[in-house]
CSV table of C-alpha atoms in Angstrom, one decimal:
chain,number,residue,atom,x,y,z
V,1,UNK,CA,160.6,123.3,63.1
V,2,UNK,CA,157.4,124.5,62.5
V,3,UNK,CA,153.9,124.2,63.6
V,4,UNK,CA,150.6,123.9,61.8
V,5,UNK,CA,148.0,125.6,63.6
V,6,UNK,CA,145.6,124.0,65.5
V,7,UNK,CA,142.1,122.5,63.6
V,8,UNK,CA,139.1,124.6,64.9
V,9,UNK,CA,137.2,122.9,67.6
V,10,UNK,CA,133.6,122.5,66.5
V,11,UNK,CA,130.9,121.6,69.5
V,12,UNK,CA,127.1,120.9,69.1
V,13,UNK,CA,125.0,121.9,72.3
V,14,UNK,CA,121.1,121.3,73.0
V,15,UNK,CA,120.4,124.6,74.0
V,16,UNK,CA,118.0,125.5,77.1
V,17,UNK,CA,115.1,128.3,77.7
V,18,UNK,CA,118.0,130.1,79.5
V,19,UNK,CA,120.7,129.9,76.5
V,20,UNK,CA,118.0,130.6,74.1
V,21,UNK,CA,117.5,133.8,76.1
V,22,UNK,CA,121.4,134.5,76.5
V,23,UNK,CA,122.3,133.6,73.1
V,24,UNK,CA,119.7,135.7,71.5
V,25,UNK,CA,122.0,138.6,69.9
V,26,UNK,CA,124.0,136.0,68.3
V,27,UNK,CA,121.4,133.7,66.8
V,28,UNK,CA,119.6,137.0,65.6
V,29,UNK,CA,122.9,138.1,63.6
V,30,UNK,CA,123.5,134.4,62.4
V,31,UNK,CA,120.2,134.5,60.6
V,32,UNK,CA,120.1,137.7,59.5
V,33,UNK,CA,123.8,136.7,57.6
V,34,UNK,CA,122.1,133.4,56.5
V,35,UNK,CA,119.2,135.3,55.0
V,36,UNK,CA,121.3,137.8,53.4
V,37,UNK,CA,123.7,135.3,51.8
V,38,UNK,CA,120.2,133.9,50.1
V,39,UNK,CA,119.3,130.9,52.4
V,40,UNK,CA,115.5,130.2,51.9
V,41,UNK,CA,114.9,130.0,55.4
V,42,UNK,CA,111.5,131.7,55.5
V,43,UNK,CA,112.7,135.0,56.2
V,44,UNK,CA,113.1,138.1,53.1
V,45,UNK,CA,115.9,140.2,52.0
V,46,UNK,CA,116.3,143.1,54.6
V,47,UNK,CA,115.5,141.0,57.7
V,48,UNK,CA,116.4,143.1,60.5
V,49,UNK,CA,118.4,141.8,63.8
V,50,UNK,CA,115.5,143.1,65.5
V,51,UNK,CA,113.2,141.1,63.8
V,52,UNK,CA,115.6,138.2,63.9
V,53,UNK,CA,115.7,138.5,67.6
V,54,UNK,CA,111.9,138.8,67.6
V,55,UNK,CA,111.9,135.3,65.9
V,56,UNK,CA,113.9,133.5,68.1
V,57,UNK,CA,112.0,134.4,70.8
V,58,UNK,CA,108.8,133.5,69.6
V,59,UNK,CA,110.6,129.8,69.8
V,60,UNK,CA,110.8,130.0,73.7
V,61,UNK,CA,107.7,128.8,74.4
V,62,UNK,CA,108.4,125.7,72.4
V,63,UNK,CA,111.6,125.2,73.9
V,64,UNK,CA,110.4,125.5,77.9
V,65,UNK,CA,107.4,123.3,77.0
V,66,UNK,CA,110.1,120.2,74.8
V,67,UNK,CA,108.0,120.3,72.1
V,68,UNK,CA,110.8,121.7,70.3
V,69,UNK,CA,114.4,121.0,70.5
V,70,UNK,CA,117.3,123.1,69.0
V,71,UNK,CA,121.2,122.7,68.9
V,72,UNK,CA,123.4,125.3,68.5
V,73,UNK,CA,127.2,124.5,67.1
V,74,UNK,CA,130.2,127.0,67.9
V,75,UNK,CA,133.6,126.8,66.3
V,76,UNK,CA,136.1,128.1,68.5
V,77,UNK,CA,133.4,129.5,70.8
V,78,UNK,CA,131.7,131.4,67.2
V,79,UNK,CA,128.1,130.5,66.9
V,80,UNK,CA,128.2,129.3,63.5
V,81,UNK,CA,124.9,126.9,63.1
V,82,UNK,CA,121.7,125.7,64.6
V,83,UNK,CA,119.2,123.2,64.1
V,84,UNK,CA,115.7,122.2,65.3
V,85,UNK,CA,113.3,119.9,65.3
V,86,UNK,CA,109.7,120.2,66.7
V,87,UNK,CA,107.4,117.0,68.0
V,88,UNK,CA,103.8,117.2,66.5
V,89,UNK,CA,101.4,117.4,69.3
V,90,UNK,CA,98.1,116.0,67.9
V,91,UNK,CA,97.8,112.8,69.2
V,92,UNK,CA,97.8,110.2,66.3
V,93,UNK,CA,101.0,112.5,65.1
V,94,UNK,CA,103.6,112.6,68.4
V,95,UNK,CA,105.5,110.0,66.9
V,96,UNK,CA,106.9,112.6,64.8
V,97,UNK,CA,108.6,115.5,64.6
V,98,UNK,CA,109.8,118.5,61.4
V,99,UNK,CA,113.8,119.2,61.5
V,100,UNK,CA,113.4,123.0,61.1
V,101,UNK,CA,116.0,125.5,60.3
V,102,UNK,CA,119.5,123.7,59.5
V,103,UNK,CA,121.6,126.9,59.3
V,104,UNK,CA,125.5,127.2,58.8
V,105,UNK,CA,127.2,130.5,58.4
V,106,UNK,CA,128.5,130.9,55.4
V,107,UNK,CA,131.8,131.3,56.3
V,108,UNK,CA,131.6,127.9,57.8
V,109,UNK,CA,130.0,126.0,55.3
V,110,UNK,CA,131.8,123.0,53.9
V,111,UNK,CA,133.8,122.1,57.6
V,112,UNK,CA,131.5,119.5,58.6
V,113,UNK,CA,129.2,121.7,60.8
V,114,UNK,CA,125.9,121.0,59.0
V,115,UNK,CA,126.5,117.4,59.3
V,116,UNK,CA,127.1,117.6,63.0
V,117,UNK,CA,124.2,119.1,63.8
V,118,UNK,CA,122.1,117.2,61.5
V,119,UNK,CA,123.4,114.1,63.5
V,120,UNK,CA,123.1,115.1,66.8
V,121,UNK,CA,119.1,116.6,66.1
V,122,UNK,CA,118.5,113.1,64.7
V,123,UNK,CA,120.5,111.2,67.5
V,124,UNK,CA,118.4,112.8,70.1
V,125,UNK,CA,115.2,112.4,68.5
V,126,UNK,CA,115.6,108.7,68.5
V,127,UNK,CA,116.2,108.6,71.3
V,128,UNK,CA,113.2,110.9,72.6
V,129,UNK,CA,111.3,107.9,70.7
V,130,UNK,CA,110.7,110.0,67.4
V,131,UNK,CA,110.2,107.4,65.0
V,132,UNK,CA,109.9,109.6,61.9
V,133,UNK,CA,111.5,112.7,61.3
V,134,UNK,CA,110.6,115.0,57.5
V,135,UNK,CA,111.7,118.5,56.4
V,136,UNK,CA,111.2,120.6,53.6
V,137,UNK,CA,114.0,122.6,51.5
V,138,UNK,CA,114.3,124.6,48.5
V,139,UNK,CA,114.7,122.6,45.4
V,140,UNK,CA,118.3,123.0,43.8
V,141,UNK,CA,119.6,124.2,47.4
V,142,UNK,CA,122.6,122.3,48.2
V,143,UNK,CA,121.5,121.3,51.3
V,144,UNK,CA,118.8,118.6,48.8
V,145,UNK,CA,122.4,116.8,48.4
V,146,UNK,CA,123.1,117.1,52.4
V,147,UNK,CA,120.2,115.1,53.1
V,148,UNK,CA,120.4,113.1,50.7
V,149,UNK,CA,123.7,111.9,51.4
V,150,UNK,CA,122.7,112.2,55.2
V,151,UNK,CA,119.9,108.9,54.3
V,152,UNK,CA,117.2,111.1,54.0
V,153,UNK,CA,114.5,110.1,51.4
V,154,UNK,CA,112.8,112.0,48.9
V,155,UNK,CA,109.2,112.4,49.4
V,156,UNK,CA,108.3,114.4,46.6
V,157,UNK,CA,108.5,118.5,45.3
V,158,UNK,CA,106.0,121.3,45.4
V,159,UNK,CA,106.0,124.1,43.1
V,160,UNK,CA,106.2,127.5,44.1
V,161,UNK,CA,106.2,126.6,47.6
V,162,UNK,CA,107.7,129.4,49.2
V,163,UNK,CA,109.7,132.4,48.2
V,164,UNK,CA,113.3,132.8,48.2
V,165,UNK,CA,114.9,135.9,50.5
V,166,UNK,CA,114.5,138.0,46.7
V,167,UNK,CA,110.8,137.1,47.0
V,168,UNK,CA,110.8,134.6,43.6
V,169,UNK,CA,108.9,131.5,43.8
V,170,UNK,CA,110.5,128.3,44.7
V,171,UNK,CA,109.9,124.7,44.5
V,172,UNK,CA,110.5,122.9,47.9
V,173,UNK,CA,111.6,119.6,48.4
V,174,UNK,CA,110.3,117.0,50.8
V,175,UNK,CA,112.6,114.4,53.0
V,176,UNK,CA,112.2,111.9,55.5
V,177,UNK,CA,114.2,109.7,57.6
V,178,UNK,CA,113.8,107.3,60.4
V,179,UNK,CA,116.2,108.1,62.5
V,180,UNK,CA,118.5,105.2,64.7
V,181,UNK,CA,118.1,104.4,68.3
V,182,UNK,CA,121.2,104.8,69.3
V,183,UNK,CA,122.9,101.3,70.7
């Protein structure tokens, strides 16, 4: 008789100030390989772990404060994805809130992990009384077809938005989505 091994366990965690703070290294080194393997996330080609590091802590403020919210997902205890979403603070806007920085490693793309951490960011910001949630993504990325089939709606593209990590101008495309309360 034998045995298939055992599917990897994949878990989706809000993370705190204080696992921000712990988990640094390893958020630093999953962007940096996201950014190598050519995700638009912001970031350029040669983005150093120090500078990776530096980034995540300049979300800590955001985080102690709740203005923003991230989610971290490990697959047999691996960091392998994260995902954030940060509340507008102007008055007439704090209904609101931009899903910022959807990231898989790419040795754990197509498993299902973007879509859990896409659904647990929206999950909790409907029911933190977000009524509107929008994000922007390079144009011809494939995560355009992971919100899409997520129920996000196209808003419209801008042209050379942003660069890409090779420093080439990209389009971006915009999405929103109400998210569900959940019952």
């Amino acid at each position: 008789m034998t045995t298939s091994p055992a599917a990897p366990v994949t878990t989706v965690t809000r993370l705190t100030a204080d696992a921000l703070r712990t988990s640094r290294a390893e958020l630093a080194a999953l962007l940096v390989d996201i950014v190598a393997a050519g995700a638009s996330l912001g970031f350029l080609a040669g983005l150093t772990h120090q500078e990776a590091a530096d980034w995540w802590d300049s979300l800590l403020p955001g985080v102690e404060d709740g203005t923003l919210a991230l989610w971290v997902s490990r697959t047999d205890g691996r960091l392998d994805g994260t995902v954030g979403w940060c509340r507008e603070t102007k008055p007439n806007g704090r209904h609101r809130a931009e899903l910022r920085k959807l990231m898989v490693h790419p040795e754990a793309r197509g498993r299902g992990t973007a879509r859990a951490l896409l659904a647990e960011a929206e999950a909790a910001a409907a029911a933190a009384g977000v009524v509107l949630l929008f994000l922007d993504t390079e144009t011809g990325s494939g995560a355009e077809h992971l919100y899409r089939s997520a129920g996000w709606t196209e808003a419209g593209t801008i042209p050379d938005y942003a660069t890409d990590p090779a420093g080439r101008l990209r389009p971006t495309t915009l999405f929103h989505k109400h998210p569900q309360r959940p019952r």
